[in-house]
mmCIF file with all atom_site columns, C-alpha atoms in Angstrom:
data_model
loop_
_atom_site.group_PDB
_atom_site.id
_atom_site.type_symbol
_atom_site.label_atom_id
_atom_site.label_alt_id
_atom_site.label_comp_id
_atom_site.label_asym_id
_atom_site.label_entity_id
_atom_site.label_seq_id
_atom_site.pdbx_PDB_ins_code
_atom_site.Cartn_x
_atom_site.Cartn_y
_atom_site.Cartn_z
_atom_site.occupancy
_atom_site.B_iso_or_equiv
_atom_site.pdbx_formal_charge
_atom_site.auth_seq_id
_atom_site.auth_comp_id
_atom_site.auth_asym_id
_atom_site.auth_atom_id
_atom_site.pdbx_PDB_model_num
ATOM 1   C CA . UNK A 1 1   ? 10.616  -66.148 -33.767 1.00 49.00 ? 19  UNK A CA 1
ATOM 2   C CA . UNK A 1 2   ? 6.528   -65.563 -33.934 1.00 61.00 ? 20  UNK A CA 1
ATOM 3   C CA . UNK A 1 3   ? 4.971   -65.879 -37.230 1.00 73.00 ? 21  UNK A CA 1
ATOM 4   C CA . UNK A 1 4   ? 2.722   -63.591 -38.615 1.00 76.00 ? 22  UNK A CA 1
ATOM 5   C CA . UNK A 1 5   ? -0.860  -64.398 -38.564 1.00 91.00 ? 23  UNK A CA 1
ATOM 6   C CA . UNK A 1 6   ? -2.664  -64.623 -42.037 1.00 95.00 ? 24  UNK A CA 1
ATOM 7   C CA . UNK A 1 7   ? -3.648  -60.868 -42.893 1.00 97.00 ? 25  UNK A CA 1
ATOM 8   C CA . UNK A 1 8   ? -5.426  -61.601 -45.750 1.00 97.00 ? 26  UNK A CA 1
ATOM 9   C CA . UNK A 1 9   ? -7.920  -63.220 -43.144 1.00 97.00 ? 27  UNK A CA 1
ATOM 10  C CA . UNK A 1 10  ? -11.664 -60.778 -41.927 1.00 96.00 ? 28  UNK A CA 1
ATOM 11  C CA . UNK A 1 11  ? -11.959 -63.099 -39.354 1.00 95.00 ? 29  UNK A CA 1
ATOM 12  C CA . UNK A 1 12  ? -8.279  -61.831 -37.648 1.00 95.00 ? 30  UNK A CA 1
ATOM 13  C CA . UNK A 1 13  ? -10.100 -58.464 -36.974 1.00 96.00 ? 31  UNK A CA 1
ATOM 14  C CA . UNK A 1 14  ? -11.963 -57.239 -34.560 1.00 93.00 ? 32  UNK A CA 1
ATOM 15  C CA . UNK A 1 15  ? -11.640 -53.314 -34.930 1.00 96.00 ? 33  UNK A CA 1
ATOM 16  C CA . UNK A 1 16  ? -12.841 -52.119 -38.688 1.00 98.00 ? 34  UNK A CA 1
ATOM 17  C CA . UNK A 1 17  ? -12.511 -49.020 -40.642 1.00 98.00 ? 35  UNK A CA 1
ATOM 18  C CA . UNK A 1 18  ? -14.591 -47.780 -43.011 1.00 98.00 ? 36  UNK A CA 1
ATOM 19  C CA . UNK A 1 19  ? -13.428 -45.663 -46.338 1.00 98.00 ? 37  UNK A CA 1
ATOM 20  C CA . UNK A 1 20  ? -14.621 -44.756 -49.922 1.00 97.00 ? 38  UNK A CA 1
ATOM 21  C CA . UNK A 1 21  ? -12.798 -44.708 -52.944 1.00 97.00 ? 39  UNK A CA 1
ATOM 22  C CA . UNK A 1 22  ? -12.687 -41.325 -54.283 1.00 96.00 ? 40  UNK A CA 1
ATOM 23  C CA . UNK A 1 23  ? -12.272 -40.777 -57.916 1.00 96.00 ? 41  UNK A CA 1
ATOM 24  C CA . UNK A 1 24  ? -8.789  -38.511 -57.288 1.00 95.00 ? 42  UNK A CA 1
ATOM 25  C CA . UNK A 1 25  ? -7.592  -41.791 -56.036 1.00 96.00 ? 43  UNK A CA 1
ATOM 26  C CA . UNK A 1 26  ? -7.156  -43.706 -59.004 1.00 95.00 ? 44  UNK A CA 1
ATOM 27  C CA . UNK A 1 27  ? -3.979  -43.852 -60.966 1.00 93.00 ? 45  UNK A CA 1
ATOM 28  C CA . UNK A 1 28  ? -3.970  -43.200 -64.694 1.00 92.00 ? 46  UNK A CA 1
ATOM 29  C CA . UNK A 1 29  ? -5.761  -46.370 -65.933 1.00 92.00 ? 47  UNK A CA 1
ATOM 30  C CA . UNK A 1 30  ? -8.309  -46.082 -63.275 1.00 92.00 ? 48  UNK A CA 1
ATOM 31  C CA . UNK A 1 31  ? -7.027  -48.503 -60.459 1.00 94.00 ? 49  UNK A CA 1
ATOM 32  C CA . UNK A 1 32  ? -6.470  -47.214 -56.900 1.00 96.00 ? 50  UNK A CA 1
ATOM 33  C CA . UNK A 1 33  ? -3.172  -45.933 -56.545 1.00 95.00 ? 51  UNK A CA 1
ATOM 34  C CA . UNK A 1 34  ? -0.687  -46.810 -53.719 1.00 94.00 ? 52  UNK A CA 1
ATOM 35  C CA . UNK A 1 35  ? -0.400  -43.726 -52.007 1.00 95.00 ? 53  UNK A CA 1
ATOM 36  C CA . UNK A 1 36  ? -4.331  -44.058 -51.289 1.00 97.00 ? 54  UNK A CA 1
ATOM 37  C CA . UNK A 1 37  ? -3.885  -47.706 -50.400 1.00 98.00 ? 55  UNK A CA 1
ATOM 38  C CA . UNK A 1 38  ? -1.563  -46.032 -47.858 1.00 97.00 ? 56  UNK A CA 1
ATOM 39  C CA . UNK A 1 39  ? -3.810  -43.122 -46.909 1.00 97.00 ? 57  UNK A CA 1
ATOM 40  C CA . UNK A 1 40  ? -6.667  -45.997 -46.219 1.00 98.00 ? 58  UNK A CA 1
ATOM 41  C CA . UNK A 1 41  ? -3.941  -48.386 -44.284 1.00 98.00 ? 59  UNK A CA 1
ATOM 42  C CA . UNK A 1 42  ? -3.100  -44.942 -42.046 1.00 97.00 ? 60  UNK A CA 1
ATOM 43  C CA . UNK A 1 43  ? -6.751  -43.891 -41.511 1.00 97.00 ? 61  UNK A CA 1
ATOM 44  C CA . UNK A 1 44  ? -7.078  -47.236 -40.293 1.00 98.00 ? 62  UNK A CA 1
ATOM 45  C CA . UNK A 1 45  ? -4.573  -47.304 -38.285 1.00 96.00 ? 63  UNK A CA 1
ATOM 46  C CA . UNK A 1 46  ? -4.610  -43.967 -36.281 1.00 95.00 ? 64  UNK A CA 1
ATOM 47  C CA . UNK A 1 47  ? -8.267  -44.682 -35.619 1.00 96.00 ? 65  UNK A CA 1
ATOM 48  C CA . UNK A 1 48  ? -7.487  -47.881 -33.984 1.00 96.00 ? 66  UNK A CA 1
ATOM 49  C CA . UNK A 1 49  ? -4.809  -45.990 -31.845 1.00 95.00 ? 67  UNK A CA 1
ATOM 50  C CA . UNK A 1 50  ? -6.988  -42.650 -31.047 1.00 94.00 ? 68  UNK A CA 1
ATOM 51  C CA . UNK A 1 51  ? -9.982  -45.334 -29.539 1.00 93.00 ? 69  UNK A CA 1
ATOM 52  C CA . UNK A 1 52  ? -7.174  -47.113 -27.654 1.00 92.00 ? 70  UNK A CA 1
ATOM 53  C CA . UNK A 1 53  ? -6.312  -43.803 -25.924 1.00 91.00 ? 71  UNK A CA 1
ATOM 54  C CA . UNK A 1 54  ? -2.952  -42.220 -28.017 1.00 88.00 ? 72  UNK A CA 1
ATOM 55  C CA . UNK A 1 55  ? -3.104  -38.596 -30.344 1.00 88.00 ? 73  UNK A CA 1
ATOM 56  C CA . UNK A 1 56  ? -4.304  -36.864 -27.586 1.00 90.00 ? 74  UNK A CA 1
ATOM 57  C CA . UNK A 1 57  ? -3.105  -33.232 -27.083 1.00 90.00 ? 75  UNK A CA 1
ATOM 58  C CA . UNK A 1 58  ? -2.551  -33.375 -23.729 1.00 93.00 ? 76  UNK A CA 1
ATOM 59  C CA . UNK A 1 59  ? -0.224  -36.538 -23.288 1.00 93.00 ? 77  UNK A CA 1
ATOM 60  C CA . UNK A 1 60  ? 3.853   -35.727 -23.890 1.00 94.00 ? 78  UNK A CA 1
ATOM 61  C CA . UNK A 1 61  ? 3.851   -38.663 -26.417 1.00 93.00 ? 79  UNK A CA 1
ATOM 62  C CA . UNK A 1 62  ? 2.281   -38.956 -29.799 1.00 95.00 ? 80  UNK A CA 1
ATOM 63  C CA . UNK A 1 63  ? 3.074   -42.122 -32.430 1.00 95.00 ? 81  UNK A CA 1
ATOM 64  C CA . UNK A 1 64  ? 5.026   -42.331 -35.584 1.00 96.00 ? 82  UNK A CA 1
ATOM 65  C CA . UNK A 1 65  ? 5.483   -44.454 -37.978 1.00 97.00 ? 83  UNK A CA 1
ATOM 66  C CA . UNK A 1 66  ? 8.846   -46.010 -38.492 1.00 97.00 ? 84  UNK A CA 1
ATOM 67  C CA . UNK A 1 67  ? 7.869   -48.829 -40.844 1.00 98.00 ? 85  UNK A CA 1
ATOM 68  C CA . UNK A 1 68  ? 5.623   -50.181 -43.082 1.00 97.00 ? 86  UNK A CA 1
ATOM 69  C CA . UNK A 1 69  ? 5.322   -53.157 -45.681 1.00 97.00 ? 87  UNK A CA 1
ATOM 70  C CA . UNK A 1 70  ? 2.469   -53.162 -47.419 1.00 98.00 ? 88  UNK A CA 1
ATOM 71  C CA . UNK A 1 71  ? 1.366   -55.984 -50.029 1.00 97.00 ? 89  UNK A CA 1
ATOM 72  C CA . UNK A 1 72  ? -1.206  -55.717 -53.027 1.00 97.00 ? 90  UNK A CA 1
ATOM 73  C CA . UNK A 1 73  ? -3.342  -58.949 -53.747 1.00 98.00 ? 91  UNK A CA 1
ATOM 74  C CA . UNK A 1 74  ? -6.026  -57.818 -56.053 1.00 97.00 ? 92  UNK A CA 1
ATOM 75  C CA . UNK A 1 75  ? -7.103  -54.115 -57.761 1.00 96.00 ? 93  UNK A CA 1
ATOM 76  C CA . UNK A 1 76  ? -9.298  -51.822 -56.877 1.00 97.00 ? 94  UNK A CA 1
ATOM 77  C CA . UNK A 1 77  ? -11.371 -49.833 -58.975 1.00 96.00 ? 95  UNK A CA 1
ATOM 78  C CA . UNK A 1 78  ? -14.183 -46.492 -58.614 1.00 94.00 ? 96  UNK A CA 1
ATOM 79  C CA . UNK A 1 79  ? -16.821 -46.765 -56.618 1.00 95.00 ? 97  UNK A CA 1
ATOM 80  C CA . UNK A 1 80  ? -16.344 -48.937 -53.812 1.00 97.00 ? 98  UNK A CA 1
ATOM 81  C CA . UNK A 1 81  ? -16.334 -48.370 -49.924 1.00 98.00 ? 99  UNK A CA 1
ATOM 82  C CA . UNK A 1 82  ? -14.038 -50.852 -48.701 1.00 98.00 ? 100 UNK A CA 1
ATOM 83  C CA . UNK A 1 83  ? -13.671 -51.932 -44.580 1.00 98.00 ? 101 UNK A CA 1
ATOM 84  C CA . UNK A 1 84  ? -10.035 -52.130 -43.476 1.00 98.00 ? 102 UNK A CA 1
ATOM 85  C CA . UNK A 1 85  ? -9.297  -54.314 -40.255 1.00 98.00 ? 103 UNK A CA 1
ATOM 86  C CA . UNK A 1 86  ? -6.661  -53.047 -38.219 1.00 98.00 ? 104 UNK A CA 1
ATOM 87  C CA . UNK A 1 87  ? -5.302  -55.255 -34.985 1.00 96.00 ? 105 UNK A CA 1
ATOM 88  C CA . UNK A 1 88  ? -2.218  -55.088 -32.566 1.00 96.00 ? 106 UNK A CA 1
ATOM 89  C CA . UNK A 1 89  ? 0.297   -57.714 -33.356 1.00 96.00 ? 107 UNK A CA 1
ATOM 90  C CA . UNK A 1 90  ? 3.224   -57.370 -30.695 1.00 96.00 ? 108 UNK A CA 1
ATOM 91  C CA . UNK A 1 91  ? 4.003   -54.689 -28.213 1.00 96.00 ? 109 UNK A CA 1
ATOM 92  C CA . UNK A 1 92  ? 7.565   -54.194 -27.158 1.00 96.00 ? 110 UNK A CA 1
ATOM 93  C CA . UNK A 1 93  ? 9.042   -51.694 -25.184 1.00 97.00 ? 111 UNK A CA 1
ATOM 94  C CA . UNK A 1 94  ? 8.069   -48.366 -27.061 1.00 97.00 ? 112 UNK A CA 1
ATOM 95  C CA . UNK A 1 95  ? 6.939   -49.854 -30.386 1.00 98.00 ? 113 UNK A CA 1
ATOM 96  C CA . UNK A 1 96  ? 3.738   -51.461 -31.527 1.00 97.00 ? 114 UNK A CA 1
ATOM 97  C CA . UNK A 1 97  ? 3.278   -53.988 -34.769 1.00 97.00 ? 115 UNK A CA 1
ATOM 98  C CA . UNK A 1 98  ? 0.062   -53.875 -36.437 1.00 97.00 ? 116 UNK A CA 1
ATOM 99  C CA . UNK A 1 99  ? -1.389  -55.554 -38.500 1.00 97.00 ? 117 UNK A CA 1
ATOM 100 C CA . UNK A 1 100 ? -4.086  -53.974 -41.616 1.00 98.00 ? 118 UNK A CA 1
ATOM 101 C CA . UNK A 1 101 ? -5.872  -55.611 -44.345 1.00 98.00 ? 119 UNK A CA 1
ATOM 102 C CA . UNK A 1 102 ? -8.094  -54.078 -46.361 1.00 98.00 ? 120 UNK A CA 1
ATOM 103 C CA . UNK A 1 103 ? -10.900 -56.247 -48.173 1.00 98.00 ? 121 UNK A CA 1
ATOM 104 C CA . UNK A 1 104 ? -14.225 -55.409 -50.836 1.00 98.00 ? 122 UNK A CA 1
ATOM 105 C CA . UNK A 1 105 ? -16.518 -57.939 -49.446 1.00 95.00 ? 123 UNK A CA 1
ATOM 106 C CA . UNK A 1 106 ? -14.130 -60.659 -48.355 1.00 92.00 ? 124 UNK A CA 1
ATOM 107 C CA . UNK A 1 107 ? -11.646 -60.163 -51.091 1.00 97.00 ? 125 UNK A CA 1
ATOM 108 C CA . UNK A 1 108 ? -8.497  -58.826 -49.635 1.00 98.00 ? 126 UNK A CA 1
ATOM 109 C CA . UNK A 1 109 ? -6.869  -55.873 -51.743 1.00 98.00 ? 127 UNK A CA 1
ATOM 110 C CA . UNK A 1 110 ? -4.158  -55.205 -49.630 1.00 98.00 ? 128 UNK A CA 1
ATOM 111 C CA . UNK A 1 111 ? -2.145  -56.477 -46.320 1.00 98.00 ? 129 UNK A CA 1
ATOM 112 C CA . UNK A 1 112 ? 0.120   -53.522 -44.201 1.00 98.00 ? 130 UNK A CA 1
ATOM 113 C CA . UNK A 1 113 ? 2.389   -55.121 -41.374 1.00 97.00 ? 131 UNK A CA 1
ATOM 114 C CA . UNK A 1 114 ? 3.223   -51.557 -39.594 1.00 98.00 ? 132 UNK A CA 1
ATOM 115 C CA . UNK A 1 115 ? 5.856   -50.801 -36.980 1.00 98.00 ? 133 UNK A CA 1
ATOM 116 C CA . UNK A 1 116 ? 4.688   -47.321 -34.902 1.00 97.00 ? 134 UNK A CA 1
ATOM 117 C CA . UNK A 1 117 ? 7.100   -46.260 -32.331 1.00 98.00 ? 135 UNK A CA 1
ATOM 118 C CA . UNK A 1 118 ? 5.618   -43.912 -28.862 1.00 96.00 ? 136 UNK A CA 1
ATOM 119 C CA . UNK A 1 119 ? 7.510   -40.262 -29.056 1.00 97.00 ? 137 UNK A CA 1
ATOM 120 C CA . UNK A 1 120 ? 8.248   -37.792 -26.414 1.00 96.00 ? 138 UNK A CA 1
ATOM 121 C CA . UNK A 1 121 ? 6.942   -34.614 -28.198 1.00 95.00 ? 139 UNK A CA 1
ATOM 122 C CA . UNK A 1 122 ? 9.386   -32.478 -26.369 1.00 96.00 ? 140 UNK A CA 1
ATOM 123 C CA . UNK A 1 123 ? 12.864  -34.962 -26.881 1.00 96.00 ? 141 UNK A CA 1
ATOM 124 C CA . UNK A 1 124 ? 11.867  -36.380 -30.652 1.00 96.00 ? 142 UNK A CA 1
ATOM 125 C CA . UNK A 1 125 ? 12.992  -39.599 -29.157 1.00 97.00 ? 143 UNK A CA 1
ATOM 126 C CA . UNK A 1 126 ? 10.929  -43.076 -28.212 1.00 97.00 ? 144 UNK A CA 1
ATOM 127 C CA . UNK A 1 127 ? 10.187  -43.682 -24.846 1.00 96.00 ? 145 UNK A CA 1
ATOM 128 C CA . UNK A 1 128 ? 8.188   -46.285 -23.275 1.00 97.00 ? 146 UNK A CA 1
ATOM 129 C CA . UNK A 1 129 ? 4.780   -46.908 -24.053 1.00 96.00 ? 147 UNK A CA 1
ATOM 130 C CA . UNK A 1 130 ? 1.999   -45.328 -21.376 1.00 94.00 ? 148 UNK A CA 1
ATOM 131 C CA . UNK A 1 131 ? 0.574   -48.211 -18.923 1.00 94.00 ? 149 UNK A CA 1
ATOM 132 C CA . UNK A 1 132 ? -3.154  -47.367 -19.973 1.00 93.00 ? 150 UNK A CA 1
ATOM 133 C CA . UNK A 1 133 ? -2.522  -47.484 -23.730 1.00 93.00 ? 151 UNK A CA 1
ATOM 134 C CA . UNK A 1 134 ? -0.618  -50.644 -23.538 1.00 93.00 ? 152 UNK A CA 1
ATOM 135 C CA . UNK A 1 135 ? -3.518  -52.707 -21.894 1.00 94.00 ? 153 UNK A CA 1
ATOM 136 C CA . UNK A 1 136 ? -5.875  -51.164 -24.680 1.00 93.00 ? 154 UNK A CA 1
ATOM 137 C CA . UNK A 1 137 ? -3.354  -52.053 -27.288 1.00 92.00 ? 155 UNK A CA 1
ATOM 138 C CA . UNK A 1 138 ? -3.437  -55.921 -25.984 1.00 91.00 ? 156 UNK A CA 1
ATOM 139 C CA . UNK A 1 139 ? -6.740  -55.916 -26.448 1.00 88.00 ? 157 UNK A CA 1
ATOM 140 C CA . UNK A 1 140 ? -7.201  -54.454 -29.981 1.00 80.00 ? 158 UNK A CA 1
#
């Protein structure tokens, strides 16, 4: 069994995405809510996958989220700007496991382990990862 690296370490990431905390991201007590945290992770995942060649209209495949495990480490307040690190943890036949973390400075706010599946747009079924995408993801 492969151990997941320490997702809370900023040194783990080569790909970074920046997001601003919006006032409407807050819950009733003034913390950034769990839905907003999920959106921050989604933005970073999509940016990483797009940069690797995913999410192109002309492709017969797309990428869908199959699993998301988020661990909350610290509160996040408004106003702030956070950085989200993202990296490939594993590349399978039709699925990709990504590790992500939200940082305020060097402080880890939350981590996510996400499994995304390559899906044929017409059949709505998993399909093998195209080789150009696989090569780029192995670098990320």
